[in-house]
């Protein structure tokens, strides 16, 4: 019964995050990391074709099947460094962040998504302005920075000098370092207004000093099918060099 409830909860969360998901097939993967084995349910993101994403049919959304349904930041780093199925693994929060944004004389609610530094490169996109996050900037204690969606940038006049300007989120100034390409929504159908580094939670809420709850998205290794990935992980075999 506990396992059933975990599956139902995961399904509801995925549907809330990406309402375009229908008739999703789940595949179970076992990924060996040292002495531990982590069970995954993976969803082929090709089903909703993310806009402006390179080879979306090679992307799969992942989630652990543990009791708390939680992936820690440290576990994510282990998975990213050593797994038999994915060439890259990115981490995101649940994509449901809602903040109070103050930009000049405008105050409004805005949606955010916290992501790992390899998020944009794994999805195969380049910034329309500025740059994306560096590995150091995803860690806790790093500077408060943000990447704007192209849509939000356009709403504020598409200022060509936007990089370096400040925007206030929940009372904290964030420095704008880049703008995402036009039409890019990332790993969700609609996409957030802003992307923030994974370690941004304390900047948004001083009472919360930890990393957010993490979801994973992996890019299958070149030439590896979903079926082969499942078999490789189940056997615990290492990927070829």
Coordinates of N, CA and C in Angstrom, one line a residue:
X1 N 0.8 -1.2 0.0 CA 0.0 0.0 0.0 C 0.9 1.3 0.0
X2 N 2.0 1.2 0.7 CA 2.9 2.3 0.8 C 3.5 2.6 -0.6
X3 N 3.9 1.6 -1.3 CA 4.4 1.8 -2.7 C 3.4 2.4 -3.6
X4 N 2.1 1.9 -3.5 CA 1.0 2.4 -4.3 C 0.9 3.9 -4.1
X5 N 0.9 4.3 -2.8 CA 0.7 5.7 -2.5 C 1.8 6.6 -3.0
X6 N 3.1 6.0 -2.9 CA 4.2 6.8 -3.5 C 4.0 7.0 -5.0
X7 N 3.6 6.0 -5.7 CA 3.4 6.1 -7.1 C 2.3 7.1 -7.5
X8 N 1.2 7.0 -6.7 CA 0.1 8.0 -6.9 C 0.6 9.4 -6.7
X9 N 1.3 9.6 -5.6 CA 1.8 11.0 -5.3 C 2.8 11.5 -6.4
X10 N 3.6 10.6 -6.8 CA 4.5 11.0 -7.9 C 3.8 11.3 -9.2
X11 N 2.8 10.5 -9.5 CA 2.0 10.8 -10.7 C 1.3 12.2 -10.7
X12 N 0.7 12.4 -9.5 CA 0.0 13.7 -9.3 C 0.9 14.9 -9.4
X13 N 2.1 14.7 -8.8 CA 3.1 15.8 -8.9 C 3.6 16.1 -10.3
X14 N 3.8 15.0 -11.1 CA 4.3 15.2 -12.4 C 3.2 15.8 -13.3
X15 N 1.9 15.4 -13.1 CA 0.8 16.0 -13.8 C 0.6 17.5 -13.5
X16 N 0.8 17.8 -12.2 CA 0.7 19.2 -11.8 C 1.8 20.1 -12.5
X17 N 3.0 19.5 -12.6 CA 4.1 20.2 -13.1 C 4.0 20.3 -14.7
X18 N 3.6 19.2 -15.3 CA 3.5 19.2 -16.7 C 2.1 18.6 -17.1
X19 N 1.1 19.5 -17.2 CA -0.3 18.9 -17.4 C -0.5 18.3 -18.8
X20 N 0.5 18.5 -19.7 CA 0.4 17.8 -21.0 C 0.7 16.4 -21.0
X21 N 1.2 15.8 -19.9 CA 1.5 14.4 -19.8 C 0.2 13.6 -19.8
X22 N 0.0 12.6 -20.8 CA -1.1 11.7 -20.8 C -0.5 10.4 -21.2
X23 N -1.1 9.3 -20.8 CA -0.8 7.9 -21.2 C 0.7 7.7 -21.0
X24 N 1.3 8.1 -19.9 CA 2.7 7.9 -19.6 C 3.1 6.5 -19.3
X25 N 4.1 6.0 -19.9 CA 4.6 4.6 -19.6 C 5.8 4.8 -18.7
X26 N 5.8 4.1 -17.6 CA 6.8 4.1 -16.6 C 7.8 2.9 -16.7
X27 N 9.0 3.1 -16.6 CA 10.0 2.1 -16.7 C 10.9 2.1 -15.5
X28 N 11.2 1.0 -14.9 CA 12.0 1.0 -13.7 C 13.5 0.7 -14.0
X29 N 14.3 1.6 -13.5 CA 15.8 1.4 -13.7 C 16.4 1.2 -12.3
X30 N 17.4 0.4 -12.3 CA 18.2 0.3 -11.0 C 19.6 0.8 -11.4
X31 N 20.1 1.9 -10.8 CA 21.4 2.5 -11.1 C 22.3 2.2 -9.9
X32 N 23.4 1.5 -10.2 CA 24.3 1.2 -9.1 C 25.3 2.3 -8.8
X33 N 25.4 2.8 -7.6 CA 26.4 3.8 -7.2 C 27.1 3.3 -6.0
X34 N 28.3 2.8 -6.2 CA 29.1 2.2 -5.1 C 28.3 1.0 -4.6
X35 N 28.1 1.0 -3.3 CA 27.4 -0.2 -2.7 C 25.9 0.0 -2.8
X36 N 25.4 1.2 -3.2 CA 24.0 1.4 -3.1 C 23.3 1.3 -4.5
X37 N 22.1 0.9 -4.5 CA 21.3 0.8 -5.7 C 20.1 1.7 -5.6
X38 N 19.9 2.6 -6.5 CA 18.8 3.5 -6.5 C 17.8 3.2 -7.5
X39 N 16.5 3.0 -7.2 CA 15.5 2.7 -8.1 C 14.9 4.0 -8.7
X40 N 14.7 3.9 -10.1 CA 14.2 5.1 -10.8 C 12.9 4.7 -11.5
X41 N 12.0 5.7 -11.6 CA 10.9 5.6 -12.5 C 11.2 6.7 -13.5
X42 N 11.3 6.3 -14.8 CA 11.6 7.3 -15.8 C 10.5 7.5 -16.8
X43 N 10.4 8.8 -17.2 CA 9.3 9.2 -18.1 C 10.0 9.8 -19.4
X44 N 9.6 9.3 -20.5 CA 10.2 9.9 -21.8 C 9.7 11.3 -22.0
X45 N 10.5 12.3 -21.9 CA 10.1 13.7 -22.1 C 9.7 14.0 -23.5
X46 N 10.0 13.0 -24.4 CA 9.7 13.2 -25.8 C 8.2 13.3 -26.0
X47 N 7.4 12.9 -25.0 CA 5.9 12.9 -25.1 C 5.4 14.3 -25.2
X48 N 6.1 15.3 -24.7 CA 5.6 16.6 -24.8 C 6.5 17.6 -25.6
X49 N 7.6 17.1 -26.1 CA 8.5 17.8 -27.0 C 8.8 19.2 -26.5
X50 N 9.7 19.3 -25.5 CA 10.1 20.6 -25.0 C 10.6 21.5 -26.2
X51 N 10.2 22.8 -26.1 CA 10.5 23.7 -27.2 C 12.0 24.1 -27.1
X52 N 12.6 24.2 -28.3 CA 14.0 24.6 -28.4 C 15.0 23.7 -27.6
X53 N 14.7 22.5 -27.4 CA 15.5 21.5 -26.7 C 16.2 20.6 -27.7
X54 N 17.4 20.3 -27.6 CA 18.2 19.4 -28.5 C 17.8 17.9 -28.2
X55 N 17.4 17.2 -29.2 CA 17.1 15.8 -29.1 C 16.2 15.5 -27.9
X56 N 15.0 16.0 -27.9 CA 14.1 15.7 -26.7 C 13.8 14.3 -26.5
X57 N 13.9 13.5 -27.6 CA 13.6 12.0 -27.4 C 14.6 11.3 -26.6
X58 N 15.8 11.9 -26.4 CA 16.9 11.3 -25.6 C 16.8 11.7 -24.1
X59 N 15.8 12.5 -23.7 CA 15.7 12.9 -22.4 C 14.7 12.1 -21.6
X60 N 15.0 11.8 -20.4 CA 14.0 11.1 -19.5 C 14.0 11.8 -18.1
X61 N 12.8 11.9 -17.6 CA 12.6 12.5 -16.3 C 12.7 11.4 -15.3
X62 N 13.3 11.6 -14.1 CA 13.6 10.5 -13.2 C 13.1 10.9 -11.8
X63 N 12.8 9.9 -11.0 CA 12.5 10.1 -9.6 C 12.8 8.9 -8.8
X64 N 13.4 9.1 -7.6 CA 13.7 7.9 -6.8 C 12.4 7.3 -6.2
X65 N 12.5 6.1 -5.8 CA 11.4 5.4 -5.2 C 11.6 5.1 -3.7
X66 N 12.3 6.0 -3.0 CA 12.5 5.8 -1.6 C 11.3 6.3 -0.8
X67 N 11.3 6.1 0.5 CA 10.2 6.3 1.4 C 9.8 7.8 1.3
X68 N 10.7 8.7 1.4 CA 10.4 10.1 1.4 C 10.3 10.8 0.0
X69 N 10.5 10.0 -1.0 CA 10.5 10.4 -2.4 C 11.4 11.7 -2.5
X70 N 12.6 11.6 -2.1 CA 13.5 12.7 -2.0 C 14.9 12.4 -2.5
X71 N 15.4 13.3 -3.3 CA 16.8 13.1 -3.8 C 17.6 14.3 -3.2
X72 N 18.6 14.0 -2.4 CA 19.5 15.0 -1.8 C 20.4 15.6 -2.8
X73 N 21.0 16.7 -2.6 CA 21.9 17.3 -3.5 C 23.2 16.4 -3.6
X74 N 23.6 15.8 -2.5 CA 24.8 15.0 -2.5 C 24.5 13.7 -3.3
X75 N 23.3 13.2 -3.2 CA 23.0 12.0 -4.0 C 23.0 12.4 -5.5
X76 N 22.5 13.5 -5.8 CA 22.5 14.0 -7.2 C 23.9 14.1 -7.8
X77 N 24.8 14.6 -7.0 CA 26.2 14.7 -7.4 C 26.8 13.3 -7.7
X78 N 26.5 12.3 -6.9 CA 27.0 11.0 -7.1 C 26.4 10.4 -8.4
X79 N 25.1 10.6 -8.6 CA 24.5 10.1 -9.8 C 25.0 10.7 -11.0
X80 N 25.2 12.0 -11.0 CA 25.8 12.7 -12.1 C 27.2 12.3 -12.5
X81 N 28.0 12.0 -11.4 CA 29.4 11.6 -11.7 C 29.5 10.1 -12.2
X82 N 28.6 9.3 -11.8 CA 28.8 7.8 -12.1 C 27.4 7.1 -12.2
X83 N 27.0 6.9 -13.5 CA 25.8 6.1 -13.7 C 25.9 5.4 -15.1
X84 N 25.3 4.3 -15.3 CA 25.5 3.5 -16.5 C 24.5 3.9 -17.7
X85 N 23.6 4.9 -17.5 CA 22.6 5.1 -18.5 C 22.7 6.5 -19.1
X86 N 23.1 7.5 -18.4 CA 23.0 8.9 -18.8 C 24.4 9.5 -19.1
X87 N 24.5 10.3 -20.2 CA 25.7 11.1 -20.4 C 25.7 12.3 -19.5
X88 N 24.5 12.8 -19.3 CA 24.4 14.0 -18.4 C 23.1 13.8 -17.5
X89 N 23.2 14.3 -16.3 CA 22.0 14.3 -15.4 C 21.9 15.7 -14.8
X90 N 20.7 16.3 -15.0 CA 20.5 17.6 -14.4 C 19.5 17.5 -13.3
X91 N 19.6 18.5 -12.4 CA 18.7 18.5 -11.2 C 17.9 19.8 -11.3
X92 N 16.6 19.7 -10.9 CA 15.7 20.8 -10.8 C 14.9 20.7 -9.5
X93 N 14.3 21.8 -9.1 CA 13.3 21.7 -8.0 C 12.0 21.3 -8.7
X94 N 10.9 21.4 -8.0 CA 9.7 20.9 -8.6 C 9.0 21.9 -9.6
X95 N 9.7 23.0 -9.8 CA 9.2 24.0 -10.7 C 7.9 24.7 -10.3
X96 N 7.6 24.7 -9.0 CA 6.4 25.3 -8.6 C 6.6 26.6 -7.7
X97 N 7.8 27.1 -7.8 CA 8.2 28.3 -7.0 C 7.4 29.5 -7.4
X98 N 6.9 30.2 -6.4 CA 6.1 31.5 -6.7 C 6.7 32.5 -5.8
X99 N 7.2 33.6 -6.3 CA 7.9 34.7 -5.6 C 7.3 36.0 -5.9
X100 N 7.5 37.0 -5.0 CA 7.2 38.4 -5.2 C 8.3 39.1 -5.9
X101 N 8.1 39.5 -7.1 CA 9.2 40.1 -7.9 C 8.9 41.6 -8.0
X102 N 10.0 42.4 -7.7 CA 10.0 43.8 -7.8 C 11.0 44.2 -8.8
X103 N 10.6 44.9 -9.9 CA 11.5 45.3 -11.0 C 11.1 46.7 -11.4
X104 N 11.9 47.6 -10.9 CA 11.6 49.1 -11.1 C 10.4 49.4 -10.3
X105 N 9.4 49.9 -11.1 CA 8.1 50.3 -10.4 C 7.1 49.2 -10.5
X106 N 7.4 48.1 -11.0 CA 6.5 47.0 -11.1 C 6.7 45.9 -10.0
X107 N 5.6 45.5 -9.4 CA 5.6 44.5 -8.4 C 4.6 43.4 -8.8
X108 N 5.0 42.2 -9.0 CA 4.1 41.1 -9.4 C 4.6 39.8 -8.9
X109 N 3.7 38.8 -9.0 CA 4.1 37.4 -8.7 C 4.8 36.8 -9.9
X110 N 5.8 36.0 -9.6 CA 6.6 35.3 -10.7 C 6.9 33.9 -10.4
X111 N 7.0 33.0 -11.4 CA 7.3 31.6 -11.2 C 8.8 31.4 -11.4
X112 N 9.4 30.6 -10.5 CA 10.8 30.4 -10.6 C 11.1 28.9 -10.7
X113 N 12.2 28.5 -11.2 CA 12.7 27.1 -11.2 C 14.2 27.1 -10.8
X114 N 14.5 26.3 -9.8 CA 15.9 26.2 -9.4 C 16.5 25.0 -10.2
X115 N 17.7 25.2 -10.8 CA 18.3 24.2 -11.6 C 19.8 24.1 -11.4
X116 N 20.3 22.9 -11.8 CA 21.8 22.7 -11.7 C 22.5 23.5 -12.8
X117 N 23.8 23.7 -12.7 CA 24.5 24.5 -13.6 C 24.6 23.9 -15.0
X118 N 24.4 22.6 -15.1 CA 24.5 22.0 -16.5 C 23.1 21.9 -17.1
X119 N 22.1 22.5 -16.6 CA 20.8 22.4 -17.1 C 20.7 22.9 -18.5
X120 N 21.1 24.1 -18.8 CA 21.0 24.6 -20.2 C 21.9 23.9 -21.2
X121 N 23.1 23.6 -20.8 CA 24.0 22.9 -21.7 C 23.5 21.5 -22.1
X122 N 22.9 20.8 -21.1 CA 22.4 19.5 -21.3 C 21.2 19.5 -22.3
X123 N 20.4 20.6 -22.2 CA 19.3 20.7 -23.0 C 19.7 21.3 -24.4
X124 N 20.9 21.7 -24.5 CA 21.4 22.1 -25.8 C 21.0 23.5 -26.3
X125 N 21.0 24.5 -25.4 CA 20.6 25.8 -25.7 C 21.7 26.8 -25.4
X126 N 21.7 27.9 -26.1 CA 22.7 29.0 -25.8 C 21.9 30.2 -25.4
X127 N 22.5 31.1 -24.5 CA 21.7 32.3 -24.1 C 21.5 33.3 -25.2
X128 N 20.3 33.9 -25.1 CA 20.1 35.0 -26.0 C 20.9 36.3 -25.6
X129 N 21.1 36.4 -24.3 CA 21.9 37.5 -23.8 C 22.7 36.9 -22.6
X130 N 23.9 37.4 -22.4 CA 24.7 37.0 -21.2 C 25.2 35.6 -21.2
X131 N 25.0 34.9 -20.1 CA 25.5 33.6 -19.9 C 24.6 32.8 -19.0
X132 N 24.9 31.5 -18.8 CA 24.1 30.7 -17.9 C 25.0 30.4 -16.6
X133 N 24.6 29.5 -15.7 CA 25.2 29.3 -14.4 C 26.5 28.5 -14.6
X134 N 27.4 28.8 -13.7 CA 28.7 28.1 -13.6 C 28.5 27.0 -12.4
X135 N 29.3 26.0 -12.4 CA 29.2 25.0 -11.3 C 29.3 25.6 -9.9
X136 N 30.2 26.5 -9.7 CA 30.3 27.1 -8.4 C 29.0 27.9 -8.0
X137 N 28.3 28.4 -9.0 CA 27.1 29.2 -8.7 C 25.9 28.4 -8.3
X138 N 25.9 27.1 -8.4 CA 24.8 26.3 -8.0 C 24.9 25.9 -6.6
X139 N 26.0 26.1 -5.9 CA 26.3 25.7 -4.6 C 25.6 26.7 -3.6
X140 N 25.3 26.1 -2.4 CA 24.8 27.0 -1.3 C 25.8 28.1 -0.9
X141 N 25.3 29.3 -0.7 CA 26.2 30.4 -0.3 C 26.7 31.2 -1.5
X142 N 26.4 30.8 -2.7 CA 26.8 31.6 -3.9 C 26.0 32.8 -4.0
X143 N 26.4 33.7 -4.9 CA 25.7 35.0 -5.1 C 24.3 34.7 -5.6
X144 N 23.4 35.6 -5.3 CA 22.0 35.6 -5.8 C 21.9 36.0 -7.2
X145 N 21.8 35.1 -8.2 CA 21.7 35.5 -9.6 C 20.5 34.8 -10.3
X146 N 20.2 35.3 -11.5 CA 19.0 34.7 -12.2 C 19.2 34.8 -13.7
X147 N 18.6 33.9 -14.4 CA 18.4 33.9 -15.8 C 17.0 34.2 -16.1
X148 N 16.7 35.2 -17.0 CA 15.3 35.5 -17.3 C 14.8 34.6 -18.4
X149 N 13.5 34.4 -18.4 CA 12.9 33.8 -19.6 C 12.9 34.9 -20.7
X150 N 12.9 34.5 -22.0 CA 12.9 35.5 -23.0 C 11.6 36.3 -23.0
X151 N 10.5 35.6 -22.6 CA 9.2 36.3 -22.5 C 9.2 37.4 -21.4
X152 N 9.8 37.1 -20.3 CA 9.8 38.1 -19.2 C 10.7 39.3 -19.7
X153 N 11.8 39.0 -20.3 CA 12.7 40.0 -20.8 C 12.0 40.9 -21.8
X154 N 11.2 40.3 -22.7 CA 10.4 41.1 -23.7 C 9.4 42.0 -23.0
X155 N 8.7 41.4 -22.0 CA 7.7 42.2 -21.2 C 8.3 43.5 -20.6
X156 N 9.6 43.5 -20.3 CA 10.2 44.6 -19.7 C 11.0 45.4 -20.8
X157 N 10.6 45.3 -22.0 CA 11.2 46.1 -23.1 C 12.4 45.6 -23.8
X158 N 12.8 44.3 -23.5 CA 13.9 43.7 -24.2 C 15.2 44.6 -24.2
X159 N 15.4 45.1 -23.0 CA 16.6 46.0 -22.8 C 17.9 45.3 -23.2
X160 N 18.6 45.7 -24.2 CA 19.9 45.1 -24.6 C 21.0 45.1 -23.5
X161 N 20.8 46.0 -22.6 CA 21.8 46.1 -21.5 C 21.3 45.5 -20.2
X162 N 20.4 44.5 -20.3 CA 19.8 43.8 -19.2 C 20.8 43.1 -18.3
X163 N 21.8 42.5 -18.9 CA 22.8 41.7 -18.1 C 23.5 42.7 -17.1
X164 N 23.5 42.2 -15.8 CA 24.1 43.0 -14.7 C 23.1 43.8 -13.9
X165 N 21.9 44.0 -14.4 CA 20.9 44.7 -13.7 C 20.4 43.9 -12.5
X166 N 19.7 44.5 -11.6 CA 19.2 43.8 -10.4 C 17.7 43.7 -10.5
X167 N 17.2 42.6 -10.0 CA 15.8 42.4 -9.8 C 15.6 41.8 -8.4
X168 N 14.5 42.2 -7.7 CA 14.3 41.8 -6.3 C 13.3 40.7 -6.3
X169 N 13.6 39.6 -5.6 CA 12.7 38.4 -5.4 C 12.6 38.2 -3.9
X170 N 11.4 38.2 -3.5 CA 11.1 38.0 -2.0 C 12.0 38.9 -1.2
X171 N 12.3 40.1 -1.6 CA 13.0 41.1 -0.8 C 14.5 41.1 -1.0
X172 N 15.0 40.1 -1.8 CA 16.5 39.9 -2.0 C 16.9 40.3 -3.4
X173 N 17.9 41.2 -3.6 CA 18.3 41.6 -5.0 C 19.0 40.4 -5.6
X174 N 18.6 40.1 -6.8 CA 19.3 39.1 -7.7 C 19.9 39.8 -8.9
X175 N 21.1 39.4 -9.2 CA 21.8 40.0 -10.4 C 21.4 39.2 -11.6
X176 N 21.0 39.8 -12.7 CA 20.6 39.1 -13.9 C 21.9 38.8 -14.7
X177 N 22.1 37.5 -15.0 CA 23.3 37.2 -15.7 C 23.1 36.8 -17.1
X178 N 21.8 36.5 -17.5 CA 21.5 36.0 -18.8 C 20.0 36.0 -19.1
X179 N 19.7 35.8 -20.4 CA 18.4 35.6 -20.9 C 18.3 34.4 -21.7
X180 N 17.3 33.5 -21.5 CA 17.1 32.3 -22.2 C 16.7 32.6 -23.7
X181 N 16.9 31.6 -24.6 CA 16.5 31.9 -26.0 C 15.0 32.0 -26.1
X182 N 14.5 32.6 -27.2 CA 13.1 32.8 -27.4 C 12.4 31.4 -27.6
X183 N 11.3 31.3 -26.9 CA 10.5 30.0 -27.1 C 11.0 28.9 -26.1
X184 N 12.1 29.1 -25.4 CA 12.6 28.0 -24.6 C 11.8 27.9 -23.3
X185 N 11.3 26.8 -23.0 CA 10.5 26.5 -21.8 C 11.2 25.5 -20.8
X186 N 12.3 25.0 -21.3 CA 13.1 24.1 -20.4 C 12.4 22.7 -20.4
X187 N 12.3 22.1 -19.2 CA 11.8 20.8 -19.0 C 10.3 20.8 -18.6
X188 N 9.6 21.9 -18.9 CA 8.2 21.9 -18.6 C 7.5 22.5 -19.8
X189 N 6.2 22.4 -19.9 CA 5.4 22.9 -21.0 C 5.4 24.4 -21.1
X190 N 5.2 25.0 -20.0 CA 5.1 26.5 -20.0 C 6.4 27.2 -19.7
X191 N 7.1 26.7 -18.7 CA 8.4 27.3 -18.4 C 8.2 28.4 -17.3
X192 N 9.2 28.6 -16.5 CA 9.1 29.6 -15.4 C 9.4 31.0 -16.0
X193 N 9.2 32.0 -15.2 CA 9.6 33.4 -15.6 C 11.2 33.6 -15.4
X194 N 11.7 32.9 -14.4 CA 13.1 33.0 -14.1 C 13.7 31.6 -13.7
X195 N 14.9 31.4 -14.1 CA 15.7 30.2 -13.6 C 16.7 30.7 -12.6
X196 N 16.8 30.0 -11.5 CA 17.7 30.3 -10.4 C 18.7 29.1 -10.2
X197 N 19.9 29.3 -9.6 CA 20.7 28.2 -9.3 C 20.1 27.3 -8.2
X198 N 20.5 26.1 -8.1 CA 20.0 25.2 -7.1 C 20.1 25.7 -5.6
X199 N 21.1 26.4 -5.3 CA 21.3 26.8 -3.9 C 20.7 28.1 -3.6
X200 N 19.6 28.5 -4.3 CA 19.0 29.9 -4.1 C 18.0 29.9 -3.0
X201 N 17.6 28.8 -2.5 CA 16.5 28.8 -1.5 C 16.7 29.7 -0.3
X202 N 17.9 29.8 0.3 CA 18.1 30.7 1.4 C 17.9 32.2 1.0
X203 N 18.2 32.5 -0.2 CA 18.0 33.9 -0.7 C 16.5 34.3 -0.8
X204 N 15.7 33.2 -1.0 CA 14.3 33.5 -1.1 C 13.5 33.4 0.2
X205 N 14.1 32.6 1.1 CA 13.4 32.3 2.4 C 14.5 32.1 3.4
X206 N 14.8 33.1 4.3 CA 15.9 33.0 5.3 C 15.7 31.8 6.3
X207 N 14.5 31.4 6.4 CA 14.2 30.3 7.3 C 14.5 28.9 6.7
X208 N 14.8 28.9 5.5 CA 15.0 27.6 4.8 C 16.5 27.6 4.3
X209 N 17.3 26.9 4.9 CA 18.8 26.9 4.6 C 19.3 25.7 3.8
X210 N 18.3 24.9 3.3 CA 18.7 23.7 2.6 C 18.5 23.8 1.1
X211 N 19.0 22.8 0.4 CA 18.7 22.7 -1.0 C 17.2 22.3 -1.2
X212 N 16.6 22.6 -2.4 CA 15.2 22.2 -2.6 C 15.1 20.7 -2.8
X213 N 13.8 20.2 -2.7 CA 13.6 18.8 -3.1 C 13.9 18.7 -4.6
X214 N 14.6 17.7 -5.0 CA 15.2 17.6 -6.3 C 14.5 16.6 -7.2
X215 N 14.2 16.9 -8.5 CA 13.9 16.0 -9.5 C 15.1 15.9 -10.5
X216 N 15.2 14.8 -11.2 CA 16.3 14.6 -12.1 C 15.8 14.4 -13.5
X217 N 16.6 14.9 -14.5 CA 16.4 14.7 -15.9 C 17.7 14.2 -16.5
X218 N 17.7 13.1 -17.1 CA 18.9 12.5 -17.7 C 18.8 12.5 -19.2
X219 N 20.0 12.6 -19.8 CA 20.1 12.4 -21.3 C 20.8 11.1 -21.5
X220 N 20.1 10.2 -22.3 CA 20.6 8.9 -22.5 C 21.9 8.9 -23.3
X221 N 22.8 8.0 -22.9 CA 24.1 7.9 -23.6 C 23.9 7.7 -25.1
X222 N 24.8 8.2 -25.9 CA 24.7 8.0 -27.4 C 24.6 6.6 -27.8
X223 N 23.6 6.3 -28.6 CA 23.4 4.9 -29.1 C 22.7 4.0 -28.1
X224 N 22.3 4.5 -27.0 CA 21.7 3.6 -26.0 C 20.2 3.9 -26.0
X225 N 19.4 2.8 -26.2 CA 18.0 2.8 -26.3 C 17.5 2.8 -24.8
X226 N 16.2 3.1 -24.7 CA 15.5 3.0 -23.4 C 15.6 1.6 -22.8
X227 N 15.4 0.6 -23.7 CA 15.4 -0.8 -23.3 C 16.8 -1.2 -22.9
X228 N 17.8 -0.8 -23.7 CA 19.2 -1.1 -23.3 C 19.6 -0.5 -22.0
X229 N 19.2 0.8 -21.8 CA 19.5 1.5 -20.6 C 18.9 0.7 -19.4
X230 N 17.7 0.2 -19.5 CA 17.0 -0.5 -18.5 C 17.8 -1.8 -18.2
X231 N 18.2 -2.5 -19.2 CA 19.0 -3.7 -19.0 C 20.4 -3.5 -18.4
X232 N 21.0 -2.4 -18.9 CA 22.4 -2.1 -18.4 C 22.3 -1.7 -16.9
X233 N 21.3 -1.0 -16.5 CA 21.2 -0.6 -15.1 C 20.8 -1.7 -14.2
X234 N 19.9 -2.6 -14.7 CA 19.5 -3.8 -14.0 C 20.7 -4.7 -13.7
X235 N 21.6 -4.8 -14.6 CA 22.8 -5.7 -14.5 C 23.9 -5.0 -13.7
X236 N 23.8 -3.6 -13.6 CA 24.9 -2.9 -12.9 C 26.1 -2.8 -13.7
X237 N 26.1 -3.0 -15.1 CA 27.3 -2.9 -15.9 C 27.7 -1.5 -16.1
X238 N 29.0 -1.3 -16.2 CA 29.5 0.1 -16.4 C 29.4 0.5 -17.8
X239 N 29.2 1.8 -18.1 CA 29.2 2.2 -19.5 C 30.5 2.1 -20.2
X240 N 30.6 1.9 -21.5 CA 31.9 1.8 -22.2 C 32.5 3.2 -22.2
X241 N 33.8 3.3 -22.2 CA 34.6 4.5 -22.3 C 34.7 5.0 -23.7

